[in-house]
CSV table of C-alpha atoms in Angstrom, one decimal:
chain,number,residue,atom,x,y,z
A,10,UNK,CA,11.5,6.7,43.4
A,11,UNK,CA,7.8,6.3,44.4
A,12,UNK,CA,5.4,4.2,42.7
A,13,UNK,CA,3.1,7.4,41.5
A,14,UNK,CA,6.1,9.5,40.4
A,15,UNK,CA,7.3,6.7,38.2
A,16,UNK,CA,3.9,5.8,36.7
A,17,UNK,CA,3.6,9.4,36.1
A,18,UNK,CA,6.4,9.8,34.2
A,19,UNK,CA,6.0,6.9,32.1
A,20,UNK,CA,2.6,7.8,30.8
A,21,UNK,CA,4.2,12.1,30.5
A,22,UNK,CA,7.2,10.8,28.2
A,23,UNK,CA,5.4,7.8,26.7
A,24,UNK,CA,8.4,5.9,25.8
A,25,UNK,CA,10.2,3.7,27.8
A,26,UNK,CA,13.8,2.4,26.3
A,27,UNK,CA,14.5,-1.5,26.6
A,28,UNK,CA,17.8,-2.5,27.0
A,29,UNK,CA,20.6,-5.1,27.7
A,30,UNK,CA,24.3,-5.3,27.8
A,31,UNK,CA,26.3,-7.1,29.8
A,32,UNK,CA,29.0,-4.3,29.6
A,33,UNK,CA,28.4,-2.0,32.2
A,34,UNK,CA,30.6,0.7,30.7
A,35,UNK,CA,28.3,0.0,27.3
A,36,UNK,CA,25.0,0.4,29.5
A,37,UNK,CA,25.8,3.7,31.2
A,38,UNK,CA,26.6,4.8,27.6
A,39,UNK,CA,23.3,4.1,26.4
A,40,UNK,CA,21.4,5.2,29.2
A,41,UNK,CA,23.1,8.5,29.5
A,42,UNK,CA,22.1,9.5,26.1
A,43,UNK,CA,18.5,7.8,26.7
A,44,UNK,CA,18.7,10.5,29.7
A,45,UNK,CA,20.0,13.1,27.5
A,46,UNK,CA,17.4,12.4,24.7
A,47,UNK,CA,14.7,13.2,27.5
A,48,UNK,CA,14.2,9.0,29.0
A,49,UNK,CA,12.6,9.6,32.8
A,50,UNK,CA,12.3,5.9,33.0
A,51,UNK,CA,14.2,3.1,31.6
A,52,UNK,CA,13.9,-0.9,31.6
A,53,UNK,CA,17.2,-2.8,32.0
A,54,UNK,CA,15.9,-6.4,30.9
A,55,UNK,CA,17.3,-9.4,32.1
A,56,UNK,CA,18.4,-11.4,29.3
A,57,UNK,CA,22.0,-12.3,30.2
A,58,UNK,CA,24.1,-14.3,33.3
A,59,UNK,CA,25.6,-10.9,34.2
A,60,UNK,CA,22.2,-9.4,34.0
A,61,UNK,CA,22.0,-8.7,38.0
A,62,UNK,CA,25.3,-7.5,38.3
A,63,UNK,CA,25.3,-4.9,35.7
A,64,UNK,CA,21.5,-4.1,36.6
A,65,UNK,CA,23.0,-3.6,40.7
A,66,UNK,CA,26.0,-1.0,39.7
A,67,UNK,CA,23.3,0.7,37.1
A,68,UNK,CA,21.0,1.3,40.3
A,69,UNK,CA,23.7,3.0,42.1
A,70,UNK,CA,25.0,5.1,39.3
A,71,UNK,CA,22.1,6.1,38.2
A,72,UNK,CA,20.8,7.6,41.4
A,73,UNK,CA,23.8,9.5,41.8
A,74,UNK,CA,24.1,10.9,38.3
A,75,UNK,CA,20.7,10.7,36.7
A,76,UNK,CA,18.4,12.7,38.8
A,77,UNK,CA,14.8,12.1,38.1
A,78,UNK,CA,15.1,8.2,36.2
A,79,UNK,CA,13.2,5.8,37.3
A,80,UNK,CA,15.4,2.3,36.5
A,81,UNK,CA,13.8,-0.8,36.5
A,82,UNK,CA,14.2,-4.3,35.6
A,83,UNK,CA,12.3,-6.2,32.7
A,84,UNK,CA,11.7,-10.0,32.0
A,85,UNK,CA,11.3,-11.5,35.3
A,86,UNK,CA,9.0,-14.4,35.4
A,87,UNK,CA,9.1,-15.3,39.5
A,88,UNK,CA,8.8,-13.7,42.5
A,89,UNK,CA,12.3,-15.2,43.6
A,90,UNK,CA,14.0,-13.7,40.9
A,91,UNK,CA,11.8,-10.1,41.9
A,92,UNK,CA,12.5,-9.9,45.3
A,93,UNK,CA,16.0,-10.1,44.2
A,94,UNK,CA,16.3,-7.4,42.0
A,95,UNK,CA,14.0,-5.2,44.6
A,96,UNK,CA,16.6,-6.0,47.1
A,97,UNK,CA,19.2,-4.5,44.4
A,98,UNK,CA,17.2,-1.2,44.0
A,99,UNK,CA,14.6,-1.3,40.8
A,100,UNK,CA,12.2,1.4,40.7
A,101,UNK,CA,9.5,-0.9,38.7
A,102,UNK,CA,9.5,-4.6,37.8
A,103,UNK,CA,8.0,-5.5,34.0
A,104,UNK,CA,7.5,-9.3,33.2
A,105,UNK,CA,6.7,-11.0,29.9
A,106,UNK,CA,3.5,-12.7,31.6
A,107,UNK,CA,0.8,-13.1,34.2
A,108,UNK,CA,2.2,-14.3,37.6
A,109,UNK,CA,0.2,-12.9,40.6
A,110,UNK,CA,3.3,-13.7,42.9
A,111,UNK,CA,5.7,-11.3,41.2
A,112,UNK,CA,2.8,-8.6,41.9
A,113,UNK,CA,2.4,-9.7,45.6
A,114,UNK,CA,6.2,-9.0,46.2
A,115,UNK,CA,5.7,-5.6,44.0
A,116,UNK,CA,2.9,-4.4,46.2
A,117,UNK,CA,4.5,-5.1,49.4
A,118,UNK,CA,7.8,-3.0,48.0
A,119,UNK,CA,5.3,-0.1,46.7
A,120,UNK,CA,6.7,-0.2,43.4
A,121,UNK,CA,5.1,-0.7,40.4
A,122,UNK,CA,4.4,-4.3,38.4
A,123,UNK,CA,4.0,-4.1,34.9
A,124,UNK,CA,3.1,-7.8,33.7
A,125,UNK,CA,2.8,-8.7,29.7
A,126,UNK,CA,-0.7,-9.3,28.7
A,127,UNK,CA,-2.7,-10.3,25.3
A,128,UNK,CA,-6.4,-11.3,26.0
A,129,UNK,CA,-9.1,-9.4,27.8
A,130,UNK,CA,-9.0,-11.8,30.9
A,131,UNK,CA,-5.3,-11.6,31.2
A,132,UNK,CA,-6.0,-7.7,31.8
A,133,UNK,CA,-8.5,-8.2,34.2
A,134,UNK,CA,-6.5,-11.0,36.3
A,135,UNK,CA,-3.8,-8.2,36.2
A,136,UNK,CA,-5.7,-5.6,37.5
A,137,UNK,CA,-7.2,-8.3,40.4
A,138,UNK,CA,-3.9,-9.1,41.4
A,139,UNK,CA,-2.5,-5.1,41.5
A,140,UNK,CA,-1.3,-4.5,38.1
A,141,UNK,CA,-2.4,-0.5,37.5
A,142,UNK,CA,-0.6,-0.5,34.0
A,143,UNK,CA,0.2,-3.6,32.2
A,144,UNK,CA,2.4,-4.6,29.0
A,145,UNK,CA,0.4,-5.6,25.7
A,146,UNK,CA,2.8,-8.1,23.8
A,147,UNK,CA,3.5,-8.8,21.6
A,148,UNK,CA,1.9,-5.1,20.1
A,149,UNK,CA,2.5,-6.4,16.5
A,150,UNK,CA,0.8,-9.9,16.8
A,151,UNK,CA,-2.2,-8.7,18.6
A,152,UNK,CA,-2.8,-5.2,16.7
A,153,UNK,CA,-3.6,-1.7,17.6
A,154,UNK,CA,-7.1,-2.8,16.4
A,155,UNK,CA,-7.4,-4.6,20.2
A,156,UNK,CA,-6.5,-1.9,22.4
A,157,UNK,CA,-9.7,0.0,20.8
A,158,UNK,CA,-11.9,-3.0,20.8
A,159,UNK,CA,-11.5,-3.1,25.1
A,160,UNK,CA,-11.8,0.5,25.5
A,161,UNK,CA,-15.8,-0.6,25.8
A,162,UNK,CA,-15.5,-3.3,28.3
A,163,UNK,CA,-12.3,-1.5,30.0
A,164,UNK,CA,-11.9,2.3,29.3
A,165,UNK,CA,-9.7,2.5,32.1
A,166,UNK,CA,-6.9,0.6,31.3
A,167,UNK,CA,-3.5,1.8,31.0
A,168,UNK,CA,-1.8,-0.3,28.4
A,169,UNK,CA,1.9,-0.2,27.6
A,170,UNK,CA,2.7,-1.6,24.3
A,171,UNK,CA,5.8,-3.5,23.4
A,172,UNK,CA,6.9,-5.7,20.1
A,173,UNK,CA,6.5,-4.1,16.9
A,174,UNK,CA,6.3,-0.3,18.3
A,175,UNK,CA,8.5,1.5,15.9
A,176,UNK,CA,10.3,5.1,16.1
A,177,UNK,CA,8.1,6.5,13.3
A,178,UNK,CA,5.2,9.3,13.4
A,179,UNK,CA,3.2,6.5,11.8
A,180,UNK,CA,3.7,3.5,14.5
A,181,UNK,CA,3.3,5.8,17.3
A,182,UNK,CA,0.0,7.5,16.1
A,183,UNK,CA,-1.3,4.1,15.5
A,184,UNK,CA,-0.7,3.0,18.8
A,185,UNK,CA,-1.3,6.7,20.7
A,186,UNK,CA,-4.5,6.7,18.7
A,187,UNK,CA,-5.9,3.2,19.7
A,188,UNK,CA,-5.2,4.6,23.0
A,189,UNK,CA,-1.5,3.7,24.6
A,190,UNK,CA,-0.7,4.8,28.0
A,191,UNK,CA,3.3,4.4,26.6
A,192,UNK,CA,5.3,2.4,24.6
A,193,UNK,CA,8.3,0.2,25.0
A,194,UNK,CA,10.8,0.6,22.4
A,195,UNK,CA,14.4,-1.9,22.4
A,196,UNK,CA,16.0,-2.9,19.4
A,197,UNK,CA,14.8,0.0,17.0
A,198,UNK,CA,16.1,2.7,19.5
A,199,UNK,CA,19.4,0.2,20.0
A,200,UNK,CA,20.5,-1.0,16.6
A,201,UNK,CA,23.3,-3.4,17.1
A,202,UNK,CA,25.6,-1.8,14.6
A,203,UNK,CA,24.9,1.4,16.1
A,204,UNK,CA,26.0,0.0,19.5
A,205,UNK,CA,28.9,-1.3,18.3
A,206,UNK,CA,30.1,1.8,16.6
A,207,UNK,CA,29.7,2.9,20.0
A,208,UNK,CA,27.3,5.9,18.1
A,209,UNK,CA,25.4,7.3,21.4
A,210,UNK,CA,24.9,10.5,19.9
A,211,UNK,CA,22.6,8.9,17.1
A,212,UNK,CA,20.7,6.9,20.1
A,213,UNK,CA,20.2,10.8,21.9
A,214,UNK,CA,18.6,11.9,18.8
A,215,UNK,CA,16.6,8.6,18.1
A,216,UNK,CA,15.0,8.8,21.4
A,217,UNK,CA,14.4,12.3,21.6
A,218,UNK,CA,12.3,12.3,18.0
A,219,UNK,CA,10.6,9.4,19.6
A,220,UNK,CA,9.3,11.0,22.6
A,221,UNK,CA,8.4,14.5,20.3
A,222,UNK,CA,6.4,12.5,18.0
A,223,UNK,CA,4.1,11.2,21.3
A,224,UNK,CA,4.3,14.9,22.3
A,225,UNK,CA,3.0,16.4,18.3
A,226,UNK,CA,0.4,13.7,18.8
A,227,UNK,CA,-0.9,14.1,22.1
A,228,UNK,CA,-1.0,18.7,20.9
A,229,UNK,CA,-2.6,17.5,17.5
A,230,UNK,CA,-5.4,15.5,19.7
């Protein structure tokens, strides 16, 4: 998928699903009913040893059977590790910090870099080094409260916000009224019981009221 069309569609749904399992058969399972529940892109992170492997078959099935989802890959720290996983396919690359090298090796794949952020010169050594959105976390440490204080210096910045967003009309008005370009959501959408009981239907329905209640704000504004 090209960089615009993904970037598009993360700000258009607002919510992109965080997830990892080392189970593939558990991770099509969850992104399916991400899909169903109206997900256009989605961030396998990579938080486990079979974390490439998993992530490489996702690519492939993915393509074939979701048409329209933009996969990527989440906590990558080096530009190694990224070239790697842009070798394997990934649509986007989102890291938990500032390293300029993982956006070099983004750039010259075309594909979006998402790096983690939390002070005003963090942003603007993203944007310097190619970053046109970046992640604010952790969201519930640094507070709605910021992403309105830099709309003066920075009213252009497209912020992402992950840690602390939850699936409730209350979190995501806080954060789509302090001005979110989208939010990441993992564990509230994935509840490990709710994995376990192997209950995809309730994760279709969790992430679909997630992504109406960024579409009722966004009408009510």
């Amino acid at each position: 998928m090209d960089k615009e069309t993904t970037l598009t569609l993360l700000n258009q749904v607002g919510v992109l699903p965080l997830f990892y399992h080392g189970d593939i058969e558990i991770a099509k399972e969850v992104i399916n009913a991400s899909y169903r529940g109206g997900a256009r892109a989605f961030e396998f992170t990579n938080r486990g040893e079979n974390a490439f492997t998993v992530f490489t078959e996702l690519v492939a099935y993915t393509k074939e059977s979701l048409p329209g989802l933009s996969m990527g890959i989440g906590t990558i720290y080096d530009a190694e590790t990224a070239q790697k996983f842009i070798d394997a396919g990934t649509d986007f690359i989102v890291t938990p910090c500032l390293n300029p090298a993982v956006g070099y090796a983004c750039a010259k794949a075309n594909i979006p870099w998402i790096p983690g952020v939390s002070t005003l010169t963090e942003i603007y050594n993203a944007q310097q080094a190619g970053a046109e959105v970046v992640k604010l976390f952790p969201g519930d440490v640094v507070g709605s409260k910021f992403i309105k204080a830099i709309r003066g210096p920075m009213p252009n910045v497209k912020i992402m916000v992950t840690g602390g967003v939850q699936p409730t009309a209350e979190s995501i008005n806080e954060w789509f009224g302090a001005g979110a370009y989208a939010v990441g959501l993992g564990s509230n959408l994935f509840p490990k019981d709710i994995i376990e009981a192997g209950n995809y239907s309730w994760i279709e329905q969790k992430v679909a009221e997630s992504i109406a209640l960024v579409a009722q704000f966004r009408k009510a504004s």
